[in-house]
mmCIF file of C-alpha atoms and ligand atoms in Angstrom:
data_model
loop_
_atom_site.group_PDB
_atom_site.id
_atom_site.type_symbol
_atom_site.label_atom_id
_atom_site.label_comp_id
_atom_site.label_asym_id
_atom_site.label_seq_id
_atom_site.Cartn_x
_atom_site.Cartn_y
_atom_site.Cartn_z
ATOM 1 C CA MET A 1 23.451 18.339 -57.264
ATOM 2 C CA GLU A 2 23.856 19.600 -61.122
ATOM 3 C CA ARG A 3 20.371 18.935 -61.893
ATOM 4 C CA ILE A 4 19.399 21.110 -58.627
ATOM 5 C CA LYS A 5 21.729 23.783 -59.391
ATOM 6 C CA ALA A 6 20.262 23.807 -62.978
ATOM 7 C CA ARG A 7 16.576 24.018 -61.415
ATOM 8 C CA ILE A 8 17.334 26.745 -58.905
ATOM 9 C CA ASP A 9 19.207 28.957 -62.084
ATOM 10 C CA GLU A 10 16.227 28.898 -64.236
ATOM 11 C CA HIS A 11 13.796 29.598 -61.079
ATOM 12 C CA LEU A 12 15.992 32.462 -60.091
ATOM 13 C CA GLN A 13 16.256 34.098 -63.845
ATOM 14 C CA ARG A 14 12.119 33.429 -63.850
ATOM 15 C CA ASP A 15 11.020 34.793 -60.689
ATOM 16 C CA GLY A 16 14.007 36.547 -58.972
ATOM 17 C CA ALA A 17 12.071 39.452 -56.695
ATOM 18 C CA ARG A 18 11.786 36.734 -53.549
ATOM 19 C CA PRO A 19 15.100 35.343 -51.781
ATOM 20 C CA PHE A 20 14.977 31.942 -53.261
ATOM 21 C CA CYS A 21 13.996 29.688 -50.906
ATOM 22 C CA ALA A 22 12.870 25.947 -51.040
ATOM 23 C CA PHE A 23 12.007 22.347 -51.041
ATOM 24 C CA LEU A 24 12.975 20.580 -54.555
ATOM 25 C CA TYR A 25 12.450 16.653 -54.878
ATOM 26 C CA ASP A 26 14.291 14.553 -57.788
ATOM 27 C CA LEU A 27 11.297 12.338 -59.045
ATOM 28 C CA LYS A 28 13.902 10.619 -61.134
ATOM 29 C CA GLN A 29 16.361 10.345 -59.096
ATOM 30 C CA LEU A 30 13.306 9.024 -55.898
ATOM 31 C CA LYS A 31 12.532 6.720 -58.911
ATOM 32 C CA GLU A 32 15.360 5.031 -59.713
ATOM 33 C CA HIS A 33 16.828 4.383 -55.982
ATOM 34 C CA VAL A 34 13.453 3.030 -54.949
ATOM 35 C CA SER A 35 13.172 0.670 -58.168
ATOM 36 C CA ARG A 36 16.888 -0.785 -57.482
ATOM 37 C CA THR A 37 16.194 -1.319 -53.594
ATOM 38 C CA ILE A 38 13.375 -3.372 -54.943
ATOM 39 C CA ALA A 39 15.199 -5.004 -57.732
ATOM 40 C CA LEU A 40 17.367 -6.219 -54.692
ATOM 41 C CA LEU A 41 15.208 -7.675 -52.685
ATOM 42 C CA PRO A 42 14.571 -11.905 -52.410
ATOM 43 C CA PRO A 43 11.235 -12.432 -54.159
ATOM 44 C CA ARG A 44 9.207 -13.502 -51.378
ATOM 45 C CA CYS A 45 9.621 -9.592 -49.883
ATOM 46 C CA ARG A 46 7.457 -7.028 -50.867
ATOM 47 C CA TYR A 47 8.420 -2.942 -50.074
ATOM 48 C CA PHE A 48 6.157 -0.294 -48.989
ATOM 49 C CA TYR A 49 6.514 3.158 -48.511
ATOM 50 C CA ALA A 50 5.860 4.740 -44.898
ATOM 51 C CA ILE A 51 4.222 7.922 -45.802
ATOM 52 C CA LYS A 52 4.572 9.883 -42.329
ATOM 53 C CA ALA A 53 8.691 10.426 -43.696
ATOM 54 C CA ASN A 54 7.155 12.594 -46.938
ATOM 55 C CA SER A 55 3.342 12.369 -47.823
ATOM 56 C CA ASP A 56 3.666 15.357 -50.332
ATOM 57 C CA ALA A 57 1.623 13.735 -53.482
ATOM 58 C CA ALA A 58 3.531 14.019 -56.013
ATOM 59 C CA LEU A 59 6.042 12.151 -54.163
ATOM 60 C CA LEU A 60 3.181 9.504 -53.723
ATOM 61 C CA ARG A 61 2.216 9.403 -57.564
ATOM 62 C CA ALA A 62 6.085 8.838 -58.414
ATOM 63 C CA LEU A 63 5.928 5.692 -56.157
ATOM 64 C CA ALA A 64 2.798 4.349 -56.834
ATOM 65 C CA PRO A 65 3.502 2.344 -59.749
ATOM 66 C CA ILE A 66 6.886 1.333 -58.004
ATOM 67 C CA VAL A 67 6.281 -0.080 -54.404
ATOM 68 C CA HIS A 68 3.910 -2.933 -53.463
ATOM 69 C CA GLY A 69 2.168 -0.511 -51.595
ATOM 70 C CA PHE A 70 2.088 2.213 -48.777
ATOM 71 C CA GLU A 71 2.422 2.236 -44.688
ATOM 72 C CA VAL A 72 0.115 5.015 -43.088
ATOM 73 C CA ALA A 73 -0.756 5.850 -39.296
ATOM 74 C CA SER A 74 -4.025 7.724 -39.982
ATOM 75 C CA LEU A 75 -6.810 8.504 -41.956
ATOM 76 C CA GLY A 76 -5.701 11.754 -42.935
ATOM 77 C CA GLU A 77 -2.764 9.486 -44.515
ATOM 78 C CA VAL A 78 -5.362 6.982 -46.204
ATOM 79 C CA ARG A 79 -6.879 9.853 -47.698
ATOM 80 C CA LYS A 80 -3.983 10.809 -48.790
ATOM 81 C CA VAL A 81 -3.094 7.652 -50.602
ATOM 82 C CA ARG A 82 -6.475 7.133 -52.022
ATOM 83 C CA ALA A 83 -6.168 10.433 -53.558
ATOM 84 C CA VAL A 84 -3.422 9.507 -55.433
ATOM 85 C CA THR A 85 -4.487 5.576 -56.268
ATOM 86 C CA GLU A 86 -7.564 4.000 -55.547
ATOM 87 C CA THR A 87 -5.652 0.412 -55.633
ATOM 88 C CA SER A 88 -2.537 0.609 -54.266
ATOM 89 C CA PRO A 89 -2.353 -1.916 -51.314
ATOM 90 C CA ILE A 90 -2.708 0.025 -47.550
ATOM 91 C CA LEU A 91 -0.734 -0.930 -44.140
ATOM 92 C CA PHE A 92 -2.577 0.889 -41.502
ATOM 93 C CA GLY A 93 -0.834 0.856 -37.726
ATOM 94 C CA GLY A 94 0.142 3.052 -35.454
ATOM 95 C CA PRO A 95 -1.049 3.339 -31.198
ATOM 96 C CA GLY A 96 -4.068 4.947 -30.461
ATOM 97 C CA LYS A 97 -6.702 4.113 -33.470
ATOM 98 C CA THR A 98 -10.028 6.349 -33.310
ATOM 99 C CA ASP A 99 -13.287 4.065 -34.047
ATOM 100 C CA GLU A 100 -13.428 6.692 -36.531
ATOM 101 C CA GLU A 101 -10.015 5.658 -38.160
ATOM 102 C CA ILE A 102 -11.013 1.835 -37.767
ATOM 103 C CA ALA A 103 -14.103 2.612 -40.108
ATOM 104 C CA GLY A 104 -12.480 4.755 -42.371
ATOM 105 C CA ALA A 105 -9.708 1.964 -43.062
ATOM 106 C CA ILE A 106 -12.705 -0.554 -43.912
ATOM 107 C CA HIS A 107 -14.132 2.107 -46.069
ATOM 108 C CA HIS A 108 -11.167 3.092 -48.078
ATOM 109 C CA ARG A 109 -10.221 -0.616 -48.593
ATOM 110 C CA VAL A 110 -6.885 -0.912 -46.271
ATOM 111 C CA SER A 111 -5.389 -4.711 -47.145
ATOM 112 C CA LEU A 112 -3.644 -4.957 -43.560
ATOM 113 C CA LEU A 113 -4.376 -3.394 -39.935
ATOM 114 C CA HIS A 114 -1.724 -3.318 -37.671
ATOM 115 C CA VAL A 115 -3.555 -4.082 -34.308
ATOM 116 C CA GLU A 116 -1.835 -2.838 -31.168
ATOM 117 C CA SER A 117 -3.360 -4.095 -28.113
ATOM 118 C CA LEU A 118 -6.236 -6.613 -26.831
ATOM 119 C CA ASN A 119 -8.797 -3.665 -26.998
ATOM 120 C CA GLU A 120 -8.314 -2.411 -30.200
ATOM 121 C CA LEU A 121 -8.418 -5.931 -31.389
ATOM 122 C CA ARG A 122 -12.113 -5.974 -29.533
ATOM 123 C CA ARG A 123 -13.024 -2.659 -31.448
ATOM 124 C CA VAL A 124 -12.048 -3.944 -34.071
ATOM 125 C CA GLU A 125 -14.205 -6.957 -34.240
ATOM 126 C CA ARG A 126 -16.765 -4.978 -33.549
ATOM 127 C CA ILE A 127 -16.535 -2.362 -35.675
ATOM 128 C CA ALA A 128 -15.613 -4.717 -38.904
ATOM 129 C CA ALA A 129 -19.477 -6.803 -37.736
ATOM 130 C CA SER A 130 -20.742 -3.961 -37.978
ATOM 131 C CA HIS A 131 -19.656 -3.348 -41.444
ATOM 132 C CA GLY A 132 -20.814 -6.977 -42.254
ATOM 133 C CA THR A 133 -16.570 -7.423 -43.639
ATOM 134 C CA VAL A 134 -13.552 -9.506 -42.112
ATOM 135 C CA MET A 135 -10.720 -7.375 -41.550
ATOM 136 C CA GLU A 136 -7.549 -9.129 -42.051
ATOM 137 C CA LEU A 137 -4.614 -7.701 -39.596
ATOM 138 C CA LEU A 138 -1.156 -8.293 -37.823
ATOM 139 C CA LEU A 139 -0.196 -8.182 -34.877
ATOM 140 C CA ARG A 140 2.219 -5.259 -33.575
ATOM 141 C CA VAL A 141 4.344 -6.716 -31.031
ATOM 142 C CA ASN A 142 6.996 -5.065 -28.818
ATOM 143 C CA LEU A 143 9.898 -7.260 -28.435
ATOM 144 C CA ARG A 144 11.900 -7.630 -25.651
ATOM 145 C CA GLY A 145 14.797 -7.669 -27.642
ATOM 146 C CA PRO A 146 17.875 -7.828 -27.314
ATOM 147 C CA LEU A 147 17.732 -5.428 -30.450
ATOM 148 C CA PRO A 148 20.255 -2.989 -32.149
ATOM 149 C CA VAL A 149 20.262 0.209 -31.267
ATOM 150 C CA GLY A 150 19.121 2.876 -33.972
ATOM 151 C CA THR A 151 18.879 6.769 -33.542
ATOM 152 C CA LEU A 152 15.304 6.131 -31.918
ATOM 153 C CA GLN A 153 14.075 3.062 -30.409
ATOM 154 C CA MET A 154 10.431 1.726 -30.645
ATOM 155 C CA ALA A 155 11.160 -1.601 -28.775
ATOM 156 C CA GLY A 156 13.240 -3.757 -26.693
ATOM 157 C CA ARG A 157 12.830 -1.222 -23.736
ATOM 158 C CA PRO A 158 9.205 -0.190 -22.827
ATOM 159 C CA THR A 159 7.612 1.991 -25.531
ATOM 160 C CA GLN A 160 4.132 2.861 -25.619
ATOM 161 C CA PHE A 161 4.234 0.951 -29.667
ATOM 162 C CA GLY A 162 2.184 -2.444 -29.943
ATOM 163 C CA MET A 163 1.642 -5.115 -27.227
ATOM 164 C CA ASP A 164 3.604 -6.562 -24.498
ATOM 165 C CA GLU A 165 5.571 -10.647 -25.691
ATOM 166 C CA ALA A 166 3.436 -11.497 -22.852
ATOM 167 C CA ASP A 167 0.167 -10.665 -24.355
ATOM 168 C CA VAL A 168 0.952 -11.788 -27.211
ATOM 169 C CA PRO A 169 -0.993 -15.434 -26.263
ATOM 170 C CA ALA A 170 -4.177 -13.822 -25.348
ATOM 171 C CA ALA A 171 -4.140 -11.520 -28.942
ATOM 172 C CA ILE A 172 -3.743 -14.434 -30.948
ATOM 173 C CA LEU A 173 -6.318 -16.800 -29.225
ATOM 174 C CA GLN A 174 -8.909 -13.568 -28.947
ATOM 175 C CA ALA A 175 -8.377 -12.713 -32.859
ATOM 176 C CA GLN A 176 -9.167 -17.074 -33.596
ATOM 177 C CA ALA A 177 -12.445 -16.465 -31.720
ATOM 178 C CA SER A 178 -13.491 -13.323 -33.582
ATOM 179 C CA PRO A 179 -15.720 -13.981 -36.512
ATOM 180 C CA HIS A 180 -14.810 -10.888 -38.359
ATOM 181 C CA LEU A 181 -10.902 -11.092 -37.584
ATOM 182 C CA ARG A 182 -8.691 -13.104 -40.001
ATOM 183 C CA LEU A 183 -5.217 -13.022 -38.370
ATOM 184 C CA ARG A 184 -2.382 -13.205 -41.242
ATOM 185 C CA GLY A 185 1.085 -12.398 -39.044
ATOM 186 C CA PHE A 186 2.841 -10.152 -36.502
ATOM 187 C CA HIS A 187 4.121 -6.097 -37.484
ATOM 188 C CA PHE A 188 7.341 -5.065 -35.888
ATOM 189 C CA HIS A 189 9.110 -1.843 -36.101
ATOM 190 C CA SER A 190 11.582 -1.297 -33.549
ATOM 191 C CA LEU A 191 13.779 1.266 -34.737
ATOM 192 C CA SER A 192 14.421 4.467 -36.969
ATOM 193 C CA ASN A 193 17.690 5.172 -38.616
ATOM 194 C CA ASN A 194 19.700 2.083 -38.339
ATOM 195 C CA LEU A 195 23.115 1.995 -40.690
ATOM 196 C CA GLU A 196 24.418 -1.596 -39.722
ATOM 197 C CA VAL A 197 23.677 -4.160 -41.876
ATOM 198 C CA GLU A 198 24.236 -7.140 -39.880
ATOM 199 C CA GLU A 199 22.444 -5.477 -37.191
ATOM 200 C CA HIS A 200 19.161 -5.127 -39.323
ATOM 201 C CA LEU A 201 19.901 -8.954 -40.215
ATOM 202 C CA GLY A 202 20.325 -10.074 -36.555
ATOM 203 C CA MET A 203 17.062 -8.113 -36.137
ATOM 204 C CA VAL A 204 15.228 -9.629 -39.074
ATOM 205 C CA GLU A 205 16.436 -13.070 -37.885
ATOM 206 C CA HIS A 206 14.856 -12.261 -34.435
ATOM 207 C CA TYR A 207 12.007 -11.861 -35.866
ATOM 208 C CA ALA A 208 11.603 -14.897 -38.003
ATOM 209 C CA ARG A 209 12.351 -16.963 -34.862
ATOM 210 C CA ARG A 210 9.644 -15.418 -32.912
ATOM 211 C CA VAL A 211 6.807 -15.523 -35.241
ATOM 212 C CA ARG A 212 8.139 -19.241 -35.803
ATOM 213 C CA GLN A 213 7.696 -20.175 -31.780
ATOM 214 C CA TRP A 214 3.927 -18.277 -32.377
ATOM 215 C CA SER A 215 3.087 -20.177 -35.403
ATOM 216 C CA GLU A 216 4.099 -23.443 -34.077
ATOM 217 C CA GLU A 217 2.682 -22.773 -30.545
ATOM 218 C CA PHE A 218 -0.567 -21.909 -31.645
ATOM 219 C CA HIS A 219 -0.992 -23.638 -35.136
ATOM 220 C CA LEU A 220 -1.337 -20.276 -36.888
ATOM 221 C CA ALA A 221 -1.327 -20.429 -40.759
ATOM 222 C CA VAL A 222 0.936 -17.287 -40.950
ATOM 223 C CA ASP A 223 1.451 -15.817 -44.384
ATOM 224 C CA CYS A 224 2.890 -12.287 -43.746
ATOM 225 C CA VAL A 225 5.013 -11.021 -41.675
ATOM 226 C CA ASN A 226 6.079 -6.851 -41.351
ATOM 227 C CA MET A 227 9.656 -6.340 -40.535
ATOM 228 C CA GLY A 228 9.137 -2.383 -40.442
ATOM 229 C CA GLY A 229 11.303 0.239 -41.831
ATOM 230 C CA GLY A 230 14.327 1.774 -39.447
ATOM 231 C CA ILE A 231 16.577 1.939 -42.615
ATOM 232 C CA GLY A 232 19.040 4.725 -42.180
ATOM 233 C CA VAL A 233 20.756 7.162 -43.494
ATOM 234 C CA ASN A 234 23.899 8.605 -42.513
ATOM 235 C CA TYR A 235 24.092 12.138 -42.310
ATOM 236 C CA GLY A 236 27.758 12.609 -41.179
ATOM 237 C CA ASP A 237 29.333 11.108 -44.214
ATOM 238 C CA LEU A 238 27.185 10.971 -47.355
ATOM 239 C CA GLN A 239 29.184 8.163 -48.840
ATOM 240 C CA ALA A 240 28.964 5.426 -46.007
ATOM 241 C CA GLN A 241 24.957 5.077 -46.629
ATOM 242 C CA PHE A 242 23.575 1.305 -45.886
ATOM 243 C CA ASP A 243 24.762 -1.313 -47.988
ATOM 244 C CA MET A 244 21.421 -2.441 -49.070
ATOM 245 C CA SER A 245 22.894 -4.885 -51.216
ATOM 246 C CA ALA A 246 24.790 -6.627 -49.073
ATOM 247 C CA PHE A 247 21.457 -6.803 -46.808
ATOM 248 C CA ALA A 248 19.730 -8.148 -49.422
ATOM 249 C CA ALA A 249 21.936 -11.059 -50.107
ATOM 250 C CA LYS A 250 22.369 -11.825 -46.612
ATOM 251 C CA LEU A 251 18.523 -11.689 -46.162
ATOM 252 C CA PRO A 252 16.756 -15.062 -47.453
ATOM 253 C CA ALA A 253 19.591 -17.302 -45.365
ATOM 254 C CA ARG A 254 18.336 -14.997 -42.341
ATOM 255 C CA LEU A 255 14.516 -15.376 -43.221
ATOM 256 C CA GLU A 256 15.305 -18.903 -42.870
ATOM 257 C CA PRO A 257 13.635 -19.739 -39.872
ATOM 258 C CA LEU A 258 10.215 -18.065 -41.111
ATOM 259 C CA PRO A 259 7.594 -20.968 -40.893
ATOM 260 C CA SER A 260 7.469 -21.437 -44.064
ATOM 261 C CA GLU A 261 8.902 -20.097 -47.491
ATOM 262 C CA ARG A 262 4.936 -19.117 -48.954
ATOM 263 C CA VAL A 263 5.353 -16.232 -45.755
ATOM 264 C CA SER A 264 5.948 -12.783 -47.455
ATOM 265 C CA VAL A 265 7.795 -10.788 -45.795
ATOM 266 C CA LEU A 266 7.245 -6.841 -45.606
ATOM 267 C CA PHE A 267 9.591 -3.862 -45.558
ATOM 268 C CA GLU A 268 8.053 -0.348 -45.186
ATOM 269 C CA CYS A 269 10.925 2.286 -45.247
ATOM 270 C CA GLY A 270 10.556 5.932 -45.323
ATOM 271 C CA ARG A 271 13.568 7.583 -44.243
ATOM 272 C CA TYR A 272 15.625 5.066 -46.831
ATOM 273 C CA SER A 273 12.955 5.478 -49.379
ATOM 274 C CA VAL A 274 12.542 9.282 -49.721
ATOM 275 C CA ALA A 275 15.790 11.430 -47.511
ATOM 276 C CA SER A 276 18.392 10.924 -50.480
ATOM 277 C CA CYS A 277 15.992 12.530 -53.646
ATOM 278 C CA GLY A 278 14.763 15.829 -51.552
ATOM 279 C CA TYR A 279 16.832 19.234 -51.167
ATOM 280 C CA TYR A 280 16.383 22.159 -48.705
ATOM 281 C CA ALA A 281 17.757 25.116 -50.568
ATOM 282 C CA ALA A 282 17.963 28.809 -49.355
ATOM 283 C CA GLU A 283 19.740 31.691 -50.386
ATOM 284 C CA VAL A 284 21.960 33.490 -48.152
ATOM 285 C CA LEU A 285 20.515 36.954 -46.323
ATOM 286 C CA ASP A 286 23.376 38.051 -44.624
ATOM 287 C CA VAL A 287 27.199 37.070 -43.454
ATOM 288 C CA ARG A 288 28.188 38.519 -40.526
ATOM 289 C CA GLU A 289 31.097 37.495 -37.699
ATOM 290 C CA ILE A 290 30.643 37.635 -34.305
ATOM 291 C CA ARG A 291 33.351 37.848 -31.861
ATOM 292 C CA GLY A 292 35.456 35.703 -34.194
ATOM 293 C CA LYS A 293 33.148 32.997 -35.364
ATOM 294 C CA THR A 294 31.002 33.630 -38.534
ATOM 295 C CA PHE A 295 27.735 32.988 -39.476
ATOM 296 C CA ALA A 296 25.484 32.911 -42.610
ATOM 297 C CA VAL A 297 21.866 33.836 -42.245
ATOM 298 C CA ILE A 298 19.682 31.920 -44.783
ATOM 299 C CA ALA A 299 15.635 32.577 -46.130
ATOM 300 C CA GLY A 300 14.538 29.917 -43.766
ATOM 301 C CA GLY A 301 15.496 27.866 -40.845
ATOM 302 C CA LEU A 302 14.364 25.226 -38.763
ATOM 303 C CA HIS A 303 10.800 26.238 -39.206
ATOM 304 C CA HIS A 304 11.009 24.653 -42.819
ATOM 305 C CA PHE A 305 13.331 21.937 -42.031
ATOM 306 C CA LEU A 306 13.446 20.682 -38.539
ATOM 307 C CA LEU A 307 15.538 17.777 -38.791
ATOM 308 C CA PRO A 308 19.104 18.825 -37.970
ATOM 309 C CA GLY A 309 17.409 20.865 -34.808
ATOM 310 C CA ALA A 310 15.353 17.885 -34.055
ATOM 311 C CA TRP A 311 18.542 15.126 -33.911
ATOM 312 C CA LYS A 312 21.096 18.210 -32.841
ATOM 313 C CA HIS A 313 23.403 17.345 -35.326
ATOM 314 C CA SER A 314 25.112 19.405 -38.480
ATOM 315 C CA HIS A 315 23.493 19.148 -41.832
ATOM 316 C CA PRO A 316 25.664 18.458 -44.274
ATOM 317 C CA VAL A 317 25.659 21.224 -46.651
ATOM 318 C CA ALA A 318 26.799 22.716 -50.305
ATOM 319 C CA LEU A 319 27.541 25.980 -52.008
ATOM 320 C CA LEU A 320 25.485 26.850 -55.281
ATOM 321 C CA PRO A 321 27.243 30.411 -56.266
ATOM 322 C CA VAL A 322 24.670 32.879 -57.836
ATOM 323 C CA GLU A 323 26.224 35.625 -59.542
ATOM 324 C CA ARG A 324 23.639 38.668 -59.851
ATOM 325 C CA TRP A 325 23.818 40.918 -57.595
ATOM 326 C CA ALA A 326 21.263 43.906 -57.487
ATOM 327 C CA TYR A 327 22.633 46.404 -55.379
ATOM 328 C CA PRO A 328 25.562 49.657 -55.579
ATOM 329 C CA PHE A 329 27.224 48.618 -52.469
ATOM 330 C CA GLU A 330 30.164 45.876 -51.675
ATOM 331 C CA ARG A 331 28.886 42.296 -51.586
ATOM 332 C CA PRO A 332 29.406 40.892 -48.554
ATOM 333 C CA GLU A 333 31.430 37.462 -48.116
ATOM 334 C CA CYS A 334 33.440 35.476 -46.210
ATOM 335 C CA VAL A 335 36.337 33.460 -47.262
ATOM 336 C CA ASN A 336 37.801 30.269 -46.293
ATOM 337 C CA ARG A 337 36.580 30.009 -42.631
ATOM 338 C CA PRO A 338 34.346 27.924 -40.829
ATOM 339 C CA VAL A 339 31.377 29.041 -41.178
ATOM 340 C CA THR A 340 27.795 28.519 -38.838
ATOM 341 C CA ILE A 341 24.489 28.408 -41.000
ATOM 342 C CA VAL A 342 21.633 29.509 -39.142
ATOM 343 C CA GLY A 343 17.652 30.825 -40.162
ATOM 344 C CA LYS A 344 15.775 33.575 -39.586
ATOM 345 C CA MET A 345 13.540 31.905 -36.666
ATOM 346 C CA ASP A 346 15.063 34.448 -33.995
ATOM 347 C CA SER A 347 15.759 31.467 -31.900
ATOM 348 C CA PRO A 348 19.672 30.783 -30.885
ATOM 349 C CA LYS A 349 18.567 26.927 -31.487
ATOM 350 C CA ASP A 350 17.674 28.129 -35.093
ATOM 351 C CA ILE A 351 21.180 26.139 -36.157
ATOM 352 C CA LEU A 352 21.153 24.249 -39.502
ATOM 353 C CA ALA A 353 24.862 23.205 -39.388
ATOM 354 C CA GLN A 354 28.334 24.740 -37.451
ATOM 355 C CA ASP A 355 31.314 25.429 -38.477
ATOM 356 C CA VAL A 356 31.448 24.368 -42.247
ATOM 357 C CA MET A 357 34.300 24.897 -44.237
ATOM 358 C CA LEU A 358 33.166 26.199 -47.354
ATOM 359 C CA PRO A 359 35.834 28.216 -49.745
ATOM 360 C CA ARG A 360 33.400 31.072 -50.156
ATOM 361 C CA VAL A 361 29.926 32.468 -49.001
ATOM 362 C CA ARG A 362 28.726 35.552 -50.540
ATOM 363 C CA VAL A 363 25.467 36.958 -50.139
ATOM 364 C CA GLY A 364 22.711 35.877 -52.237
ATOM 365 C CA ASP A 365 24.565 32.682 -53.332
ATOM 366 C CA VAL A 366 22.452 29.491 -52.351
ATOM 367 C CA LEU A 367 23.319 26.947 -49.769
ATOM 368 C CA ALA A 368 21.729 23.393 -50.407
ATOM 369 C CA PHE A 369 21.283 20.941 -48.026
ATOM 370 C CA PRO A 370 20.931 17.445 -49.725
ATOM 371 C CA TYR A 371 18.980 13.955 -47.999
ATOM 372 C CA ALA A 372 16.362 16.908 -47.080
ATOM 373 C CA GLY A 373 13.302 14.645 -48.368
ATOM 374 C CA ALA A 374 12.319 12.702 -44.996
ATOM 375 C CA TYR A 375 11.362 14.203 -42.511
ATOM 376 C CA GLY A 376 11.734 17.119 -43.270
ATOM 377 C CA TRP A 377 8.725 19.694 -44.066
ATOM 378 C CA VAL A 378 6.448 17.560 -42.575
ATOM 379 C CA ILE A 379 7.883 17.407 -38.974
ATOM 380 C CA SER A 380 8.667 21.470 -39.321
ATOM 381 C CA ALA A 381 6.765 24.386 -37.471
ATOM 382 C CA HIS A 382 5.706 25.955 -40.292
ATOM 383 C CA ASP A 383 3.910 29.136 -38.730
ATOM 384 C CA PHE A 384 6.431 30.092 -36.375
ATOM 385 C CA SER A 385 6.809 33.756 -36.266
ATOM 386 C CA SER A 386 4.500 33.738 -39.413
ATOM 387 C CA LEU A 387 7.600 32.990 -41.693
ATOM 388 C CA PRO A 388 6.790 32.626 -45.070
ATOM 389 C CA HIS A 389 6.458 28.563 -46.410
ATOM 390 C CA PRO A 390 9.322 27.705 -48.969
ATOM 391 C CA GLU A 391 8.488 26.502 -52.481
ATOM 392 C CA HIS A 392 8.193 22.867 -53.533
ATOM 393 C CA LEU A 393 9.838 22.413 -56.487
ATOM 394 C CA TYR A 394 9.820 19.072 -58.634
ATOM 395 C CA LEU A 395 12.113 17.667 -61.200
ATOM 396 C CA GLU A 396 10.838 15.205 -63.530
HETATM 397 C C1 LIG B 401 7.532 5.610 -38.957
HETATM 398 C C2 LIG B 401 7.793 3.845 -39.342
HETATM 399 C C3 LIG B 401 8.437 3.992 -40.154
HETATM 400 C C4 LIG B 401 8.789 4.279 -41.219
HETATM 401 O O1 LIG B 401 10.166 4.510 -40.331
HETATM 402 P P1 LIG B 401 11.167 4.605 -41.446
HETATM 403 O O2 LIG B 401 12.658 4.796 -39.674
HETATM 404 O O3 LIG B 401 11.298 6.354 -41.212
HETATM 405 O O4 LIG B 401 11.876 3.810 -42.023
HETATM 406 C C5 LIG B 401 7.356 2.142 -40.500
HETATM 407 N N1 LIG B 401 6.946 1.668 -40.270
HETATM 408 C C6 LIG B 401 5.858 2.317 -38.755
HETATM 409 C C7 LIG B 401 4.943 1.118 -37.804
HETATM 410 C C8 LIG B 401 6.192 3.498 -38.089
HETATM 411 O O5 LIG B 401 5.774 4.308 -37.281
#
């Protein structure tokens, strides 16, 4: 937060006219965090970044030399990766791929396609044949479970993702009979925002056992299993994050059921990769009390940073005092009272944090929300009410 505060001060001195409102990304912190994570993982593991968490080119550029590649869910995301790196491996998934996306995947040299249904398998075969190429793929399976419960669930109950376990035998046979497809293994991504190490390990072991069954039953030479993303971020207690060291240490034993030691294990983490490097910060425009409840209105809101609204949580926040005050009258403030932090959206839903205890909040101070790097700007309704966009600032 010290580096962020210094960057904001620098910005205020240079360009102080507009109320401050920005996403700030600490690229040094990002590179250290992801490098550290990769160093912990067993050698057979490959770490990909799922770019839908944040596809900002500066983040992709920072990560390209560190990660094993990128996971994307649209042709637009393929192009964003290729604009930054011609060579990084790309995994391409997502429900409902169009013919244009499948052809685009071939054109942009996607490494692995995650195929979600028999219909999709047939279309990929046809398009690969027309390009005179062989597409390498993983079958995305929607496992019945039991699976752990993250904040979002993509499998374990009926959802639109991947194919039913019951369709896997037919999909394997179909892939084996298709001359322009090479089935390399399976893809699972069953939940998002899981904080429990033991549950994640249990899920990984469940994947490994299912893959072994299918490989034995169908004499498949599986050489790759993608175990998805879904490692969580604890927004409620920033000091109690997912224990990656413990997870990595116990991982080799849980991967043993895989059919061979040569099977590589892919992870494709979005939130866990980028949440911690991002901050959303905005100046306080007003402080007011309404029937005993204190509100601070900031020069931003959920139209920039929807995450606390989407998840209905009170986002952690830090106060960065700013000493300048340009007006000839008293500076409004609130001292030692719970403050509810709201935005400019003219909607009662525009609440970023509820009843936060802060020693003193003055108009003109900056409030900074940490862990804003994932699913922040990219999921928000930027053009709501034609409000201005935030700046995007980077710390090298
Ligand atoms: C969104 C997504 C991810 C990343 O999920 P996180 O919870 O952000 O780690 C990984 N794989 C697939 C298929 C996804 O759709």
